[in-house]
CSV table of C-alpha atoms in Angstrom, one decimal:
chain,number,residue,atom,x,y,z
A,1,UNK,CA,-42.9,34.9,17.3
A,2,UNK,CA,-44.2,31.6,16.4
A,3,UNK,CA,-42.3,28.0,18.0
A,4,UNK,CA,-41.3,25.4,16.1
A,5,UNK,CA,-43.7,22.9,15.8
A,6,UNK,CA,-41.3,19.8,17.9
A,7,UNK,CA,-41.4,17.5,14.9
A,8,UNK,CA,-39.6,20.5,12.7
A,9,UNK,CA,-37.3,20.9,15.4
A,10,UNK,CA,-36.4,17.4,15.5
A,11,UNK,CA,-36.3,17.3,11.9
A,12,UNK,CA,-33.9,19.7,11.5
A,13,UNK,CA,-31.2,17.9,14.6
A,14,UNK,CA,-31.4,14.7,12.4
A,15,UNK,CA,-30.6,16.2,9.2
A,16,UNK,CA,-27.3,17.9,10.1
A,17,UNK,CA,-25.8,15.6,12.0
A,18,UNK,CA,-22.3,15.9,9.8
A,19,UNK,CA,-22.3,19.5,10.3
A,20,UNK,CA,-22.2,18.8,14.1
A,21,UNK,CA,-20.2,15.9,14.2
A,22,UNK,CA,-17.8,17.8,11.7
A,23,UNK,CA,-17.4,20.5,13.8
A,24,UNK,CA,-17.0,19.0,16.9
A,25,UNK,CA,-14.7,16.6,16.2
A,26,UNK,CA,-12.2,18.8,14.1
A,27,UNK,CA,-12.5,21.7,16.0
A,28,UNK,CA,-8.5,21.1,16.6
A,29,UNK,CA,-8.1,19.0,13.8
A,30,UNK,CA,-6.8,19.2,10.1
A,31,UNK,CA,-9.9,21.2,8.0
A,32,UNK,CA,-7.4,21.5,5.1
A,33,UNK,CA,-9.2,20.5,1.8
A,34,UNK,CA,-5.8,19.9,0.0
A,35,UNK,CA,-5.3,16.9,-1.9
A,36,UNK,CA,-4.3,13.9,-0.1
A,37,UNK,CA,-0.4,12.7,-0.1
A,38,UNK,CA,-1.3,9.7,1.2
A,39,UNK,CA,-4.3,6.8,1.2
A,40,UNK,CA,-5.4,4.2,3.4
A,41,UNK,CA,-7.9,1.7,2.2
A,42,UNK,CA,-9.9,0.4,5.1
A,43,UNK,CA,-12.8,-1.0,7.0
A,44,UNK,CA,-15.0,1.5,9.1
A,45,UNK,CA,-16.9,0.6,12.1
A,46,UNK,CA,-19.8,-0.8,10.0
A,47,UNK,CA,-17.8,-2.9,8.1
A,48,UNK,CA,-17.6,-1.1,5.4
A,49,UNK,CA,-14.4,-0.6,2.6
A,50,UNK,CA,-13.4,3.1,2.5
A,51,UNK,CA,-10.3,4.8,1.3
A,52,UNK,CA,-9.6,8.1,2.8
A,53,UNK,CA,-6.2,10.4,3.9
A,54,UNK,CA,-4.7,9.3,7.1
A,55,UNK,CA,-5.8,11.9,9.8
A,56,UNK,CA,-2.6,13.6,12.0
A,57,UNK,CA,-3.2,13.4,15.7
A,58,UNK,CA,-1.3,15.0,18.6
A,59,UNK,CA,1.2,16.7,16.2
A,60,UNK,CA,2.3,13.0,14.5
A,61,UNK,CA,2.7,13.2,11.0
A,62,UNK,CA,1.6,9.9,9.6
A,63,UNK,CA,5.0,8.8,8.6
A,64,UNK,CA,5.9,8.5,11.9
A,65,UNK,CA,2.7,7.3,12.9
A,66,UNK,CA,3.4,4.1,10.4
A,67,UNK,CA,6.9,3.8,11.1
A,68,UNK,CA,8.6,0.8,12.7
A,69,UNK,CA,8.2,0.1,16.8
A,70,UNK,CA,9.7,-2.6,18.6
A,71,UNK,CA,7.4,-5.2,19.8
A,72,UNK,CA,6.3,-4.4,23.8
A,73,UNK,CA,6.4,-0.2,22.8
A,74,UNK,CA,3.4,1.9,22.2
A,75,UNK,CA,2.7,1.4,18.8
A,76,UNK,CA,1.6,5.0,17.4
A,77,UNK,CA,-1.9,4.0,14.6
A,78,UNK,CA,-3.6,5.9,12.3
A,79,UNK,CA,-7.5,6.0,14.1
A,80,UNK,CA,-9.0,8.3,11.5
A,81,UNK,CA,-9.1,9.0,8.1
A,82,UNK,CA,-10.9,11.6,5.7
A,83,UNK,CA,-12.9,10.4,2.9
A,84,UNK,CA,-12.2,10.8,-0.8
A,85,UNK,CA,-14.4,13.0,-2.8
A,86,UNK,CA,-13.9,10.8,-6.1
A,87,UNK,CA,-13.9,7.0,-4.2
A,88,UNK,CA,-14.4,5.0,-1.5
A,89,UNK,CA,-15.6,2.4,-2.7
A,90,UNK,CA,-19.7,3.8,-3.3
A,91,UNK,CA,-21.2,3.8,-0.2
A,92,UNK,CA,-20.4,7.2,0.6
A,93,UNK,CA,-21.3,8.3,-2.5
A,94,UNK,CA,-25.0,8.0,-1.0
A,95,UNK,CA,-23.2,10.8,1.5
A,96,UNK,CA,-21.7,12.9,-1.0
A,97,UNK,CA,-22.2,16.9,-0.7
A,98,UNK,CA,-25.4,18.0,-2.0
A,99,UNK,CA,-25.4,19.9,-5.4
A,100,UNK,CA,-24.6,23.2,-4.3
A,101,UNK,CA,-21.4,22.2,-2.7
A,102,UNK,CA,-17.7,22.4,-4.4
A,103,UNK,CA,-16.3,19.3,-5.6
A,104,UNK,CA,-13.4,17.8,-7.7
A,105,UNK,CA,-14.6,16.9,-11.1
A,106,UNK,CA,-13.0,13.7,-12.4
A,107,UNK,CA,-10.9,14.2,-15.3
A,108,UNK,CA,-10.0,11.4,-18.0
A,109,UNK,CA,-7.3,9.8,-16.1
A,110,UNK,CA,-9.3,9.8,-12.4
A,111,UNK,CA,-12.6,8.3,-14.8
A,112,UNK,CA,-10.3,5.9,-15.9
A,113,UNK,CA,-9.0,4.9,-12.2
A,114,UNK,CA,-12.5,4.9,-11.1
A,115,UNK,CA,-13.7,2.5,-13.2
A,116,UNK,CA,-11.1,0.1,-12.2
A,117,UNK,CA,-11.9,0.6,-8.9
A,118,UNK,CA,-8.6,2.4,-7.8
A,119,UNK,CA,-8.3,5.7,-5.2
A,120,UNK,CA,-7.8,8.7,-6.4
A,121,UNK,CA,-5.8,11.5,-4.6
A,122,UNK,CA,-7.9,13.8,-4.2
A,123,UNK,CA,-9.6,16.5,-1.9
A,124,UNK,CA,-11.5,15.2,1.5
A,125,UNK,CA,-15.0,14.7,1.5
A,126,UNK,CA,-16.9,18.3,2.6
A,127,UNK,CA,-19.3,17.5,5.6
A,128,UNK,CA,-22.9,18.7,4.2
A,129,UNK,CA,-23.4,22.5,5.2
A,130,UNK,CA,-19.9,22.9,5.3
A,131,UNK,CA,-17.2,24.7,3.3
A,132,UNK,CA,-13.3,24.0,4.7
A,133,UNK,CA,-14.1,20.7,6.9
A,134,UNK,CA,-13.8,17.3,5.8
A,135,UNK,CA,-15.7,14.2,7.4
A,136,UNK,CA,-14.0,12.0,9.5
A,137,UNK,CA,-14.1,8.4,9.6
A,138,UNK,CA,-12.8,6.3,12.4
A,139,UNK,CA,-10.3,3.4,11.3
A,140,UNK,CA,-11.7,-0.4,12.1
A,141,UNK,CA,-9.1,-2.2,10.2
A,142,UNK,CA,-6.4,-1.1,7.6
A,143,UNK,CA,-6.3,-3.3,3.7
A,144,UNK,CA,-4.2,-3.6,1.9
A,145,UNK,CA,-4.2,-0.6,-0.8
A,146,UNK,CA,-4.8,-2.3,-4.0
A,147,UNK,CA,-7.5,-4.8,-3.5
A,148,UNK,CA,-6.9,-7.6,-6.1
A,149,UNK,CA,-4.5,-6.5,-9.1
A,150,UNK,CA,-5.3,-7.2,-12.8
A,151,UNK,CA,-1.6,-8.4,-11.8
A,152,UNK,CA,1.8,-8.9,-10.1
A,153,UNK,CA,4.9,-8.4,-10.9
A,154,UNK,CA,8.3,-9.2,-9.5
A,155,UNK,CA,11.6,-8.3,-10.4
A,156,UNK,CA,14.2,-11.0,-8.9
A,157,UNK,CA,18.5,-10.6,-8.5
A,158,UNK,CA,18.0,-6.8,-8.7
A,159,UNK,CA,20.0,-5.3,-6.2
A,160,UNK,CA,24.0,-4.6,-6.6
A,161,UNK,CA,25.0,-6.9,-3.4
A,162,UNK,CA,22.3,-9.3,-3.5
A,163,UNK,CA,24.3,-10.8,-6.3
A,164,UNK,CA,27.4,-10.8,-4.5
A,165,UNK,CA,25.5,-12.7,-1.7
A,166,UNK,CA,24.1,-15.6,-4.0
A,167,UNK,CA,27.4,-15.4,-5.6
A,168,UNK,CA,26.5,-14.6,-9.0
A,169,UNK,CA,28.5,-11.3,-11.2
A,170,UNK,CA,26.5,-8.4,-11.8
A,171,UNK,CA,26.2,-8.3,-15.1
A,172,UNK,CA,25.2,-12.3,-15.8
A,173,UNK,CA,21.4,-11.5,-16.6
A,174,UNK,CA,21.3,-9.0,-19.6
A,175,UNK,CA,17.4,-7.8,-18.8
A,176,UNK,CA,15.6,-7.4,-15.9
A,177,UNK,CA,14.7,-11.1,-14.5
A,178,UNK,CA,10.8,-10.6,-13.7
A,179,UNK,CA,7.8,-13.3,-13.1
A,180,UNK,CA,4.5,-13.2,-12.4
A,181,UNK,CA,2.5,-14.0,-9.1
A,182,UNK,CA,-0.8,-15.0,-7.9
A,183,UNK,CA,-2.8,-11.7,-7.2
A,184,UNK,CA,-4.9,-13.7,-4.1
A,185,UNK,CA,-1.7,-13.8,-2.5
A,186,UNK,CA,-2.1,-10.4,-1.1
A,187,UNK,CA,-2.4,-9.8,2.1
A,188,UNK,CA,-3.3,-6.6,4.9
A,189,UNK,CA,-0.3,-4.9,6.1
A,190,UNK,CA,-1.1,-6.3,10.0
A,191,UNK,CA,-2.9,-9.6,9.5
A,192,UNK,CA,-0.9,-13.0,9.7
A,193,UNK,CA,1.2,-14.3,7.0
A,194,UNK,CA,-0.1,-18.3,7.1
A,195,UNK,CA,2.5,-20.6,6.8
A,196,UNK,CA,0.8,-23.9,4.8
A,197,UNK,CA,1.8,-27.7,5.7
A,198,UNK,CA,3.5,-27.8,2.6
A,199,UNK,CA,5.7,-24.9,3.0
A,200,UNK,CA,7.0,-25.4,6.3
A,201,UNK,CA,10.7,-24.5,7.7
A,202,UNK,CA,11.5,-22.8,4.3
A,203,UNK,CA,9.8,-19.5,3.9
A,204,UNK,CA,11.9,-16.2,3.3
A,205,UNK,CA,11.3,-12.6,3.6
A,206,UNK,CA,11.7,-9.8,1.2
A,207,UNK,CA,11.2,-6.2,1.8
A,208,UNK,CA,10.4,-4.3,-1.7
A,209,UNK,CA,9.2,-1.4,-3.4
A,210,UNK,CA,5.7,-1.4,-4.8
A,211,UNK,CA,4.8,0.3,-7.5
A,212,UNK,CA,1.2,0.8,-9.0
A,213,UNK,CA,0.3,1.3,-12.0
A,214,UNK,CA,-2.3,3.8,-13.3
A,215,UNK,CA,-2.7,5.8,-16.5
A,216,UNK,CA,-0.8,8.9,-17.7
A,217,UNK,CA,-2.4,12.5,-17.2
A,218,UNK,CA,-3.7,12.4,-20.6
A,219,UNK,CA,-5.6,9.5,-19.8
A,220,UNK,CA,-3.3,6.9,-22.2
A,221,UNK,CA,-2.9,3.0,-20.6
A,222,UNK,CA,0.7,2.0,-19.5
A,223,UNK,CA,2.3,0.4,-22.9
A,224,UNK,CA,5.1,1.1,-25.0
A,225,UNK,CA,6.5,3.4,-22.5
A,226,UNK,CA,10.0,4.9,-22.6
A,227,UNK,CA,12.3,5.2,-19.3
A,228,UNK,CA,11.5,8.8,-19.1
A,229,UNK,CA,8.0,8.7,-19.2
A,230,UNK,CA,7.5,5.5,-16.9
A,231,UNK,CA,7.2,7.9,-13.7
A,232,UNK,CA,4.0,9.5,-15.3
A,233,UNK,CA,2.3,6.3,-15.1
A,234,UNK,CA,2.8,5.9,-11.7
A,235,UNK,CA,-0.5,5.8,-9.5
A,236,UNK,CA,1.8,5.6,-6.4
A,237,UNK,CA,4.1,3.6,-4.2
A,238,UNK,CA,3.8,1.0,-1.2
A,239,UNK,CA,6.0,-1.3,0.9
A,240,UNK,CA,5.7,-5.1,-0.1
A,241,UNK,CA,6.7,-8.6,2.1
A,242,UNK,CA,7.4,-10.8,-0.8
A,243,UNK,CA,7.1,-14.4,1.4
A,244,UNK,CA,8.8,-16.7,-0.6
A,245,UNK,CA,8.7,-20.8,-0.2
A,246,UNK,CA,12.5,-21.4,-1.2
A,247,UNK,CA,11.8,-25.5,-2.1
A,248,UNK,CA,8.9,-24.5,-3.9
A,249,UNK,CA,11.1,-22.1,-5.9
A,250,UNK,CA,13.2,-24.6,-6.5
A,251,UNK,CA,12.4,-28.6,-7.0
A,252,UNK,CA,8.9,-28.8,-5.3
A,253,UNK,CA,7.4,-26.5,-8.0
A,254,UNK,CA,9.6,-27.1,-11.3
A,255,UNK,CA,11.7,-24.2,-10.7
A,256,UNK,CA,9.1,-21.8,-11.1
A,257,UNK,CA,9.9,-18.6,-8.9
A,258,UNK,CA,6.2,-18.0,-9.1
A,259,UNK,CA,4.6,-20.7,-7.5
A,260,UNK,CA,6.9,-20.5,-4.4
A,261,UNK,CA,5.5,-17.1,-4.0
A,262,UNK,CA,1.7,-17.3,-4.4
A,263,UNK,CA,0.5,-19.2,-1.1
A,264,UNK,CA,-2.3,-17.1,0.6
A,265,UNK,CA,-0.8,-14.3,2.7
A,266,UNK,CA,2.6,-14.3,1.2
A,267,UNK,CA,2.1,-10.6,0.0
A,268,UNK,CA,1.5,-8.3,2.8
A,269,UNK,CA,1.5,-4.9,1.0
A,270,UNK,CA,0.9,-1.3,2.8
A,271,UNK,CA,0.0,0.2,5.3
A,272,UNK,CA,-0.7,3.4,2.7
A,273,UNK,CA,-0.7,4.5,-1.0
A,274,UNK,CA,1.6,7.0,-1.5
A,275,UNK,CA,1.8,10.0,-4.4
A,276,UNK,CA,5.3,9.7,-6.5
A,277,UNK,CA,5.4,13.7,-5.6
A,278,UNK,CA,6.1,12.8,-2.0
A,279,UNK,CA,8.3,10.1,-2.9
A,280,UNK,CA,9.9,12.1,-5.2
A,281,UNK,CA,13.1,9.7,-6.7
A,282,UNK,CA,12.3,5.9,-5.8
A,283,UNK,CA,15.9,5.2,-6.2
A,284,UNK,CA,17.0,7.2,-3.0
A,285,UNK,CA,14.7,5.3,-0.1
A,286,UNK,CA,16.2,3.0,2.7
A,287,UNK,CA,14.8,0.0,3.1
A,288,UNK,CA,15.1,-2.7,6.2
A,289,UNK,CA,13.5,-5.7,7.8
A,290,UNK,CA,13.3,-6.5,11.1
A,291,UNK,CA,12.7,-10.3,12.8
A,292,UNK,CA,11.8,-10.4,16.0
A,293,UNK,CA,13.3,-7.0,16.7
A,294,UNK,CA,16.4,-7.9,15.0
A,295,UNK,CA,17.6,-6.1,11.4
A,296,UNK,CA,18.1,-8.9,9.1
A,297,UNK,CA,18.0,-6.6,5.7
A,298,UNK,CA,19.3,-2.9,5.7
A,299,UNK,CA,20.0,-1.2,2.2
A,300,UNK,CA,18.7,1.5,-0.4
A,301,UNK,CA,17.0,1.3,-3.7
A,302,UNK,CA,19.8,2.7,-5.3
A,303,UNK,CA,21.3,-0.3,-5.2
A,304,UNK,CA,19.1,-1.5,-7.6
A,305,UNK,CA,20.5,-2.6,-10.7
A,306,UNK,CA,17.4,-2.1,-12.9
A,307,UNK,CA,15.8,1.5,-11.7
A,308,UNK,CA,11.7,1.1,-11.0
A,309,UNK,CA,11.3,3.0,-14.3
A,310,UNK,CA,13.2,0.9,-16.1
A,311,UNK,CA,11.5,-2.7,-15.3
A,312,UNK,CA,8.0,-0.7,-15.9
A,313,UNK,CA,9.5,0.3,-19.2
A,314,UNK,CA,10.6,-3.1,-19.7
A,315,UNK,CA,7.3,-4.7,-18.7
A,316,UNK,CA,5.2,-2.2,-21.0
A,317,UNK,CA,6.6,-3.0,-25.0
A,318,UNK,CA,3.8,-4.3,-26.3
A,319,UNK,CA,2.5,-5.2,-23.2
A,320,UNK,CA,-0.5,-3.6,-21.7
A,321,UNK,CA,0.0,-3.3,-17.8
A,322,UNK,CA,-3.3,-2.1,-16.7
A,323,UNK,CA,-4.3,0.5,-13.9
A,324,UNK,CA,-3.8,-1.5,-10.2
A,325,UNK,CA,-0.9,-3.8,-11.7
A,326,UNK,CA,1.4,-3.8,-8.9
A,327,UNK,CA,5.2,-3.9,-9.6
A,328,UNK,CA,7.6,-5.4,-7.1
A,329,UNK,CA,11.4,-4.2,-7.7
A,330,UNK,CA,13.4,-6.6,-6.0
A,331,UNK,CA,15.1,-7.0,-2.3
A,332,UNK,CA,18.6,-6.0,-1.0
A,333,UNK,CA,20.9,-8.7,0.8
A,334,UNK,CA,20.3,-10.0,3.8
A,335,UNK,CA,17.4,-13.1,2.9
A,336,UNK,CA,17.2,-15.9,5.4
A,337,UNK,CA,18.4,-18.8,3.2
A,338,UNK,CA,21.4,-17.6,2.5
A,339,UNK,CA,22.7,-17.3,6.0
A,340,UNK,CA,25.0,-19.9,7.8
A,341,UNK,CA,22.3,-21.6,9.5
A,342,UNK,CA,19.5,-20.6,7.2
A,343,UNK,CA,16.9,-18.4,9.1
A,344,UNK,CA,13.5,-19.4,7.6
A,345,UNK,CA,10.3,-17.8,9.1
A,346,UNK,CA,8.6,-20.0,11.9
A,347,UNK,CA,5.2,-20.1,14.2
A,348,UNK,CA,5.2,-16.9,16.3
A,349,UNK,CA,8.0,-14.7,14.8
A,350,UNK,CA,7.2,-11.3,14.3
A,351,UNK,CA,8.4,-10.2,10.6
A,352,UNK,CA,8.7,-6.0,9.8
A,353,UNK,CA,9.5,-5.0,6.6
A,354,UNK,CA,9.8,-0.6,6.3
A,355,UNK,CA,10.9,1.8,3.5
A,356,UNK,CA,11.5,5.1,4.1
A,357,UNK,CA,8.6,7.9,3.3
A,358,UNK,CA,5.9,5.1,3.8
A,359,UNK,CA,5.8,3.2,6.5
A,360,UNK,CA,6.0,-0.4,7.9
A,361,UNK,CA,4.3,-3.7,7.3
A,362,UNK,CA,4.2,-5.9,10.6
A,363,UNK,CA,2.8,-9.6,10.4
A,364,UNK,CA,2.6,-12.1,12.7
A,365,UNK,CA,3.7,-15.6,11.5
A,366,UNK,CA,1.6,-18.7,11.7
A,367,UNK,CA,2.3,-22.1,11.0
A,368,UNK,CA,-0.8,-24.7,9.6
């Protein structure tokens, strides 16, 4: 029997590396190929954007693993992710499984996504060589899931006791009361929101309910669409901080809500993108913020007055709301400047913000 020449040999280590690394490492992990539930845009250790499904560890399912934790308690994080077959953003695409190895073809919708740079839920990566395991990634840093938005909406006065709170009568605004905001406003779901000079001793928080936009099955862009069919254009769901500078929104900016929201860092969105099939009906999730460890808002979105559906209805007659336009649905009671003293956000607090089935956005707060 012949030897391998060494330079074969070594040949032959450096071109599987996957296949070892895959098989090492998830040896006790998930090797399910299933589409992902959920999506996590993030950096790797090179620096580089990927989105990929959050990986489960020790038996925690990534809900918990992105729920809320009092500050001074082990923090549970999501270290590892699997890559996307259809997107992450093109480098891995130079990694992609060679010819001979299954894959999800895109369809019209997912093309459609793709080209405006959005994730896809889809199957994990294959490692080359492979058939049931996907490659892992290890987490650097979490982004926020939608990069930069064609654009922003936000629904204001949209919750049931919210009006009771800023003493208004449900009833008083016959439509849904919605505004634009600055898209660079968006922030990671971990890094500081940046108080600015000019904003100072009046900023508020708002948990909400994200929505993003995508296209329906058959491929068709979001416009002229009915109530009933507003859930099929639905790319998926994320928790929102909407910071708002409450002088701004008044006087200081001509009583335009959305200047007093579009400051830099005054839209923390995340941690993860999730399907509508695991949030199932939008209008049954609790939603609460927490300052400094304290719960400052605690209510449900169905005590929303307009339903998610209905403001994306709404927004869509004869208006084209393109894939990534992200959709903010309002906030329950329980804002800062309606409290006896105000409670504005200051240097140092620590501001949480959770919904139920996706996790929690946690932001440090720092005054210029």
């Amino acid at each position: 029997r012949k030897m391998m020449p060494c330079r074969s040999l070594l040949a032959r280590m450096i071109a599987s590396p996957l296949k070892r690394m895959s098989l090492r490492t998830f040896s006790q992990q998930a090797t399910t190929t299933v589409p992902a539930a959920r999506i996590v845009r993030f950096l790797d250790e090179h620096g580089v954007v990927r989105y990929g499904q959050p990986v489960h560890h020790d038996g925690v399912d990534p809900v918990r693993a992105f729920a809320y934790a009092p500050e001074g308690s082990q923090r549970r994080r999501i270290e590892e992710a699997l890559l996307l077959e259809d997107m992450d953003d093109g480098y891995g695409r130079r990694q992609r499984s060679p010819p001979d190895t299954e894959t999800s073809p895109l369809d019209p919708a997912a093309a459609i996504l793709t080209r405006h740079g959005l994730p896809l839920f889809t199957k994990p990566l294959r490692a080359w060589g492979t058939k049931d395991t996907p490659i892992p990634v290890k987490i650097s840093k979490l982004l926020s899931p939608v990069p930069t938005p064609p654009a922003v909406w936000a629904s204001g006065v949209n919750f049931t006791e919210a009006y009771s709170e800023l003493g208004l009568e449900v009833g008083v605004y016959k439509y849904p009361v919605v505004f634009l905001e600055n898209p660079a406003a968006i922030n990671n779901p971990f890094d500081p929101i940046v108080i600015p000079k000019v904003a100072r001793g009046e900023c508020d928080y708002e948990v909400e309910l994200a929505a993003v936009i995508g296209v329906s099955p058959e491929g068709r862009l979001c416009k002229n669409v009915s109530v009933e069919d507003a859930k099929n254009y639905v790319l998926g769901y994320t928790v929102a901080n909407d910071i708002g500078a409450r002088k701004w929104q008044g006087r200081k900016g001509g009583g335009q809500w959305a200047r007093a929201k579009s400051f830099d860092t005054f839209l923390p969105l995340g941690p993860c993108l999730v399907s509508p099939h695991v949030i199932g009906d939008p209008q049954d999730l609790r939603m609460t913020t927490r300052l400094n460890d304290e719960v400052m808002q605690d209510g449900s979105t169905s005590d929303m007055v307009w339903s998610v559906y209905n403001i994306i209805s709404f927004l869509s007659q004869e208006t084209t709301l393109l894939p990534g336009t992200v959709i903010l649905s309002g906030t329950p009671r329980g804002i800062g400047f309606v409290r006896n003293p105000p409670r504005y956000l200051k240097n140092n607090d620590r501001i949480a913000v959770e919904i139920e089935k996706i996790g929690t956005v946690y932001n440090h707060v720092i005054e210029q």
